[in-house]
Short mmCIF file of C-alpha atoms and ligand atoms in Angstrom, two decimals:
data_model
loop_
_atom_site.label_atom_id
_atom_site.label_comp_id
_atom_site.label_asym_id
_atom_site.label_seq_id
_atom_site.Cartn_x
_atom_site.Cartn_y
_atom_site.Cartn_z
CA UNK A 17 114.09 23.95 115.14
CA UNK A 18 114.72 24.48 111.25
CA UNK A 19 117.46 26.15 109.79
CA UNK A 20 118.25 27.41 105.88
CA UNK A 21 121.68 26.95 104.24
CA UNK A 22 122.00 29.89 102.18
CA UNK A 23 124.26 29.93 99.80
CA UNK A 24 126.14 34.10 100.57
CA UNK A 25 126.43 34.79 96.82
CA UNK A 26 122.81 34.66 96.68
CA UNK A 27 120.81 37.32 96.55
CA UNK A 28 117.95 36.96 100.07
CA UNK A 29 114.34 37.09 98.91
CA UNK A 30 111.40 38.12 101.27
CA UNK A 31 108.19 37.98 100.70
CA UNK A 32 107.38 40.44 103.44
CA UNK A 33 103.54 40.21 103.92
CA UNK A 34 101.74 43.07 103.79
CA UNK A 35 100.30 42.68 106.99
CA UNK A 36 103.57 43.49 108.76
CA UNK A 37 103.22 46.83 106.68
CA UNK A 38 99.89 47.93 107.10
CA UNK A 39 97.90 46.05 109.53
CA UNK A 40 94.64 47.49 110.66
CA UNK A 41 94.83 51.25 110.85
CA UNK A 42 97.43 52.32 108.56
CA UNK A 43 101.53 51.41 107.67
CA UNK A 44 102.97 50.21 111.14
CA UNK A 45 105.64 52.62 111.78
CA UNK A 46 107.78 50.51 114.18
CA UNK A 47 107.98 47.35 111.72
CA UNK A 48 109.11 49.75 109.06
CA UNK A 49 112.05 51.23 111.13
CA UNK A 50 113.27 47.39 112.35
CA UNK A 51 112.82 46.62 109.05
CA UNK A 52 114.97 48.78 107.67
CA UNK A 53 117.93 48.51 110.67
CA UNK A 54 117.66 44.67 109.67
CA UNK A 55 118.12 44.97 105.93
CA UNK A 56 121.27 47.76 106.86
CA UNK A 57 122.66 44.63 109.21
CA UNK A 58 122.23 42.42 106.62
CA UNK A 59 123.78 44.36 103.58
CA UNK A 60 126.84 45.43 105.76
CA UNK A 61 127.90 41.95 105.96
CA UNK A 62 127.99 42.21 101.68
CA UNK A 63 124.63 40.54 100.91
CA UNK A 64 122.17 41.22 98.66
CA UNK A 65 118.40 41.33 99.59
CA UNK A 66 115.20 41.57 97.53
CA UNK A 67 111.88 42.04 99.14
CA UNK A 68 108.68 41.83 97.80
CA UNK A 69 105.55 43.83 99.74
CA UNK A 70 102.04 42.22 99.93
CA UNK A 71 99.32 44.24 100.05
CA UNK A 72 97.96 44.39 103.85
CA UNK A 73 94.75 45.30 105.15
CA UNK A 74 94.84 47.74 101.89
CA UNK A 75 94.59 45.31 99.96
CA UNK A 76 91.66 43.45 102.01
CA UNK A 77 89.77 46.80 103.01
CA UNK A 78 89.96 47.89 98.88
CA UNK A 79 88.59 44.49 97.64
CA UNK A 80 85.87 44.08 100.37
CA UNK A 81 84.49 47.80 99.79
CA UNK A 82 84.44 47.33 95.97
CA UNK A 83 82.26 43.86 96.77
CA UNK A 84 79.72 45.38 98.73
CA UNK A 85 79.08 47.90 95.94
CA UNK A 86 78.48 45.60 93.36
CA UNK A 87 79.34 42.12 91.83
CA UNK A 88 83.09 42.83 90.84
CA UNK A 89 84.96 39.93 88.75
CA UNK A 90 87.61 38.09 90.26
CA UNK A 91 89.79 39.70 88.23
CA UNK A 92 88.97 43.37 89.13
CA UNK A 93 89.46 42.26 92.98
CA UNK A 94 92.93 41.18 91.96
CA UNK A 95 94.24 44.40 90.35
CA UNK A 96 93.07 46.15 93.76
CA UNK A 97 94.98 43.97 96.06
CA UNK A 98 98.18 44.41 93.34
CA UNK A 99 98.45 48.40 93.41
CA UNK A 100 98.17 48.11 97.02
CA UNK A 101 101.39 45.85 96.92
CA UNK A 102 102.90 48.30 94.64
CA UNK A 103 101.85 51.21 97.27
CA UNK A 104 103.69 48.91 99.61
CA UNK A 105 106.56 48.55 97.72
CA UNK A 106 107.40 52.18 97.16
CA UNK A 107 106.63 52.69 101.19
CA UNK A 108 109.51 50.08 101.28
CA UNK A 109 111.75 51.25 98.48
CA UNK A 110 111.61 55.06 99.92
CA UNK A 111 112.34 53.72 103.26
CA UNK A 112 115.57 52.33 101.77
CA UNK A 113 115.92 55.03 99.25
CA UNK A 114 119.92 54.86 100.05
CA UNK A 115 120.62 51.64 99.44
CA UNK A 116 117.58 50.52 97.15
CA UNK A 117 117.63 49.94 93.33
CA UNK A 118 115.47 52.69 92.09
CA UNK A 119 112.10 50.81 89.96
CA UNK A 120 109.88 49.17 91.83
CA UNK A 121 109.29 45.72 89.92
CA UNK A 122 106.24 44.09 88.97
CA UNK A 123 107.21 41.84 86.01
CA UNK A 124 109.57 39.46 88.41
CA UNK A 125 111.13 38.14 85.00
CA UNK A 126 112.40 42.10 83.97
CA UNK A 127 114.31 42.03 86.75
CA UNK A 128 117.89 42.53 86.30
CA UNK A 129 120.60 40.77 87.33
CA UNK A 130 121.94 41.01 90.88
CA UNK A 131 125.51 43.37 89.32
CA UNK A 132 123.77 45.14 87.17
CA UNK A 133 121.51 46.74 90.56
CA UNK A 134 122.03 50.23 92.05
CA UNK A 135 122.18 49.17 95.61
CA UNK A 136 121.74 46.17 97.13
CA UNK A 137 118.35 45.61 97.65
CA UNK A 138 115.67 45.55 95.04
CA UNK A 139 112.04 46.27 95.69
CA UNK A 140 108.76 43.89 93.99
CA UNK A 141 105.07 43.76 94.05
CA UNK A 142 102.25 42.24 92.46
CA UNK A 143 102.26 41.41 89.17
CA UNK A 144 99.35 40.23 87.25
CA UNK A 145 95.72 38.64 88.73
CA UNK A 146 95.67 35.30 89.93
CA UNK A 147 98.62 35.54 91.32
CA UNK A 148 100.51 36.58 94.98
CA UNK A 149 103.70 38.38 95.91
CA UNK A 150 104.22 35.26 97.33
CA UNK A 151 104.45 33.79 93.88
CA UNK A 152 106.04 36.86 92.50
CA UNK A 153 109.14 36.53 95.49
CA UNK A 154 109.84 32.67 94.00
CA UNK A 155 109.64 33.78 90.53
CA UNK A 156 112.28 36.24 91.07
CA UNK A 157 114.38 33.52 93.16
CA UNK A 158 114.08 31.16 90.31
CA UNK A 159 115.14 33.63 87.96
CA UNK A 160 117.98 34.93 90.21
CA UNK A 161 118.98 31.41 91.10
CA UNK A 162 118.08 31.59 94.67
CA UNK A 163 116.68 28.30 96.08
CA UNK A 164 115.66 29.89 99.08
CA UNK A 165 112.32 32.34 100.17
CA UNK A 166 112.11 34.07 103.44
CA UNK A 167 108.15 34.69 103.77
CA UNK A 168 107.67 36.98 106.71
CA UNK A 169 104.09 36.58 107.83
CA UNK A 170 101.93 37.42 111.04
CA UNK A 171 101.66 33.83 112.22
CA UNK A 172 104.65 31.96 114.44
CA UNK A 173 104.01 28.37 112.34
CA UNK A 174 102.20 26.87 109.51
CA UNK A 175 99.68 24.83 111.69
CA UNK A 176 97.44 21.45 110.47
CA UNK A 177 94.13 23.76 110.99
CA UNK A 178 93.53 27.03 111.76
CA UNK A 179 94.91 27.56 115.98
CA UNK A 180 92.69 30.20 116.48
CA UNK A 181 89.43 27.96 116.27
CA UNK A 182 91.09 24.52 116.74
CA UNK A 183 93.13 24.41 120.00
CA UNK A 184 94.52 21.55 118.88
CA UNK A 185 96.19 22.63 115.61
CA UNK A 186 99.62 21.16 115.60
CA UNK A 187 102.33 23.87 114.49
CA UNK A 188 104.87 22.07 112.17
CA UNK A 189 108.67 22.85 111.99
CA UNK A 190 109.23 20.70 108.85
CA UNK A 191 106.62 20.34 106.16
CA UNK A 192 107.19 18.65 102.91
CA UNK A 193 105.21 20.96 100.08
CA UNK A 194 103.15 17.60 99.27
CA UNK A 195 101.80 17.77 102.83
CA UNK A 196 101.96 21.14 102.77
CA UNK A 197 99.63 21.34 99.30
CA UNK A 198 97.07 19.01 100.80
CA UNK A 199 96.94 21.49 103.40
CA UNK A 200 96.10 24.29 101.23
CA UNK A 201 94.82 23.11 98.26
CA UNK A 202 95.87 24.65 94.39
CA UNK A 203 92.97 27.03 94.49
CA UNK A 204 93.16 30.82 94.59
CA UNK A 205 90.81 33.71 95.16
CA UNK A 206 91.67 37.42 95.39
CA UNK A 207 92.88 38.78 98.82
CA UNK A 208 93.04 34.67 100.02
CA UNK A 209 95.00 34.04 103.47
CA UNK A 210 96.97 31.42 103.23
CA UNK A 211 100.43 30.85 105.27
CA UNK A 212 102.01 30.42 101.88
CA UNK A 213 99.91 31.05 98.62
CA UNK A 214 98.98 27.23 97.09
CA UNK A 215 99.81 28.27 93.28
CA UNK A 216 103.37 29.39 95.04
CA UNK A 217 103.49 26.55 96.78
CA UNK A 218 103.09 24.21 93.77
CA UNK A 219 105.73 26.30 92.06
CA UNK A 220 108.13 26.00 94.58
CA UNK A 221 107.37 22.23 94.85
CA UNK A 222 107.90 21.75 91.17
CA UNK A 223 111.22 23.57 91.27
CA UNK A 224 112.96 21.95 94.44
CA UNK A 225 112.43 25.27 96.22
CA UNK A 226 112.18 25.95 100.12
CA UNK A 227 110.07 28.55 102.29
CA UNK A 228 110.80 29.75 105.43
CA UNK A 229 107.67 30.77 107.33
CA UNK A 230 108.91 32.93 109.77
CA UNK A 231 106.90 35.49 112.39
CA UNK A 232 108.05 39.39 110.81
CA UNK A 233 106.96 40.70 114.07
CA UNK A 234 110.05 38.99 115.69
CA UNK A 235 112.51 40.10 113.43
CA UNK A 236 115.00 38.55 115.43
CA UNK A 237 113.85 35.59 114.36
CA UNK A 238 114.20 36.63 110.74
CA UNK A 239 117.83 37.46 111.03
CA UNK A 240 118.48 34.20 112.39
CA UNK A 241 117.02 32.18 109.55
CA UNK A 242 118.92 34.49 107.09
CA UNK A 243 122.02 33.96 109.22
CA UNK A 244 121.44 29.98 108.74
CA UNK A 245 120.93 30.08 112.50
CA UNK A 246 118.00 27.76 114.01
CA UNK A 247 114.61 29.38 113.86
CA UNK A 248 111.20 29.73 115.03
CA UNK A 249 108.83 28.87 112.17
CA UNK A 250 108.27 25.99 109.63
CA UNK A 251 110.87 25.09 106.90
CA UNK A 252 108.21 24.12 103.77
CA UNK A 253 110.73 21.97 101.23
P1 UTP B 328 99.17 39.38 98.61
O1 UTP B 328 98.23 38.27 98.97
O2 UTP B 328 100.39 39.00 97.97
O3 UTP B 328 99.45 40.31 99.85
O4 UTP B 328 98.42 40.42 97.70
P2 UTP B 328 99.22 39.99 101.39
O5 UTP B 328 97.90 39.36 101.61
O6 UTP B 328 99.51 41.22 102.10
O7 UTP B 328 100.36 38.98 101.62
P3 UTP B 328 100.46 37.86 102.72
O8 UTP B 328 99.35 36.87 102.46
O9 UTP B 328 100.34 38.57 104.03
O10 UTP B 328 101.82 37.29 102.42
C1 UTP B 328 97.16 40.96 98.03
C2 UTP B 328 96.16 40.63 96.94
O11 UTP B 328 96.56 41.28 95.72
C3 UTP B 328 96.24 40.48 94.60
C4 UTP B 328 95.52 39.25 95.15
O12 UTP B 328 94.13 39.50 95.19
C5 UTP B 328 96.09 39.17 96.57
O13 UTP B 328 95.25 38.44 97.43
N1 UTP B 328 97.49 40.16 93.83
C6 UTP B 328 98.73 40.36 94.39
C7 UTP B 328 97.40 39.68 92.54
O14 UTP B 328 96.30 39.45 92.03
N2 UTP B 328 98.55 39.46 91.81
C8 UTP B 328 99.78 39.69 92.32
O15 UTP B 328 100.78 39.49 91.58
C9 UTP B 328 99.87 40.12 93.65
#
């Protein structure tokens, strides 16, 4: 099983997908509250956390009825999916209103440094089309100088094909990102499901950066990897 060393001056960044938050049938109520009791643990022990929110079945159910209107641009499709992430993210930051820095942030490079923060967590969201709040969480740990993203998804593994149509998909603890990126490929559509977004991904690999793909629906799991415990999930590095 992989495990992260995480430096404890460093601020933790999860990319919480937004299908934790609001799979089919509205904001999952019982995520938010573990979510929540986690990121308490967590800052108790003096860390700092910053989570960005993806944009769910919001995001999906917004840019699929706009498309069977009419022919929307790529573009359009995008800014959809990003103010559901920012609906997300002040679900999130009002959730945490007590410990959370006030602004929800969608330029990842305007965010401020970790001391100048009121609170200890710090709340992003999409930013700009073509992009992913996957690629918005490792912009902020690049500019924070956090080498490390926590990307809490719905799936247990990255796996060689997709295991709900292959049986035989093997689910990798280790990936290298050049593996990874053959996997995935460097192209991007709006609302695209990917384990961890390719134009991320060749970010990440660029900058020396690891991913933890962890299950959020076992946060257990999560607090492990952020404890630099062994985990269930694939290390991408
Ligand atoms: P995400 O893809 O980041 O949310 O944004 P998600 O699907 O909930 O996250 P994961 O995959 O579970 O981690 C939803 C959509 O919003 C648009 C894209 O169309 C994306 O697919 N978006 C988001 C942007 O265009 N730019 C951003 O900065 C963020």
């Amino acid at each position: 099983m992989p495990n992260l060393t995480l430096d404890s001056n460093d601020p933790l960044i999860l990319s919480v997908g937004g299908s934790l938050i609001v799979p089919d049938g509205g904001p999952n109520v019982d995520f938010l509250k573990q979510l929540r009791e986690l990121v308490l643990k967590v800052i108790e022990q003096g860390r700092k956390i910053v989570i960005v929110t993806g944009g769910g079945k919001t995001a999906r159910h917004y840019i699929d009825a706009a498309s069977n209107v009419q022919k929307i641009s790529d573009d359009d499709l995008d800014w959809l999916g990003i103010h559901a992430t920012r609906l997300n993210g002040h679900l999130v930051r009002t959730i945490l209103r007590d410990v959370a820095h006030p602004i929800v942030y969608k330029n990842p490079l305007a965010v401020p440094p970790v001391k100048e923060w009121q609170g200890n967590v710090l709340i992003g969201a999409g930013w700009r089309p073509g992009w992913s709040t996957d690629f918005v969480a490792c912009r902020i740990a690049q500019l924070l100088d956090a080498k490390t993203v926590i990307n809490m998804s719905n799936i247990d593994f990255v796996y060689s094909d997709d295991p709900r149509t292959n049986p035989d998909a093997k689910a990798y603890e280790d990936l290298r990102w050049r593996d990874y990126r053959q996997l995935v490929g460097d192209e991007w559509s709006p609302g695209l499901s990917a384990p961890f977004d390719p134009v991320a991904a060749k970010f990440c690999h660029k900058y020396g950066m690891s991913v933890a793909v962890v299950n959020g629906k076992n946060l257990a799991e999560v607090e492990k990897a952020i404890l630099g415990q062994d985990f269930r999930g694939t290390l991408l590095s």
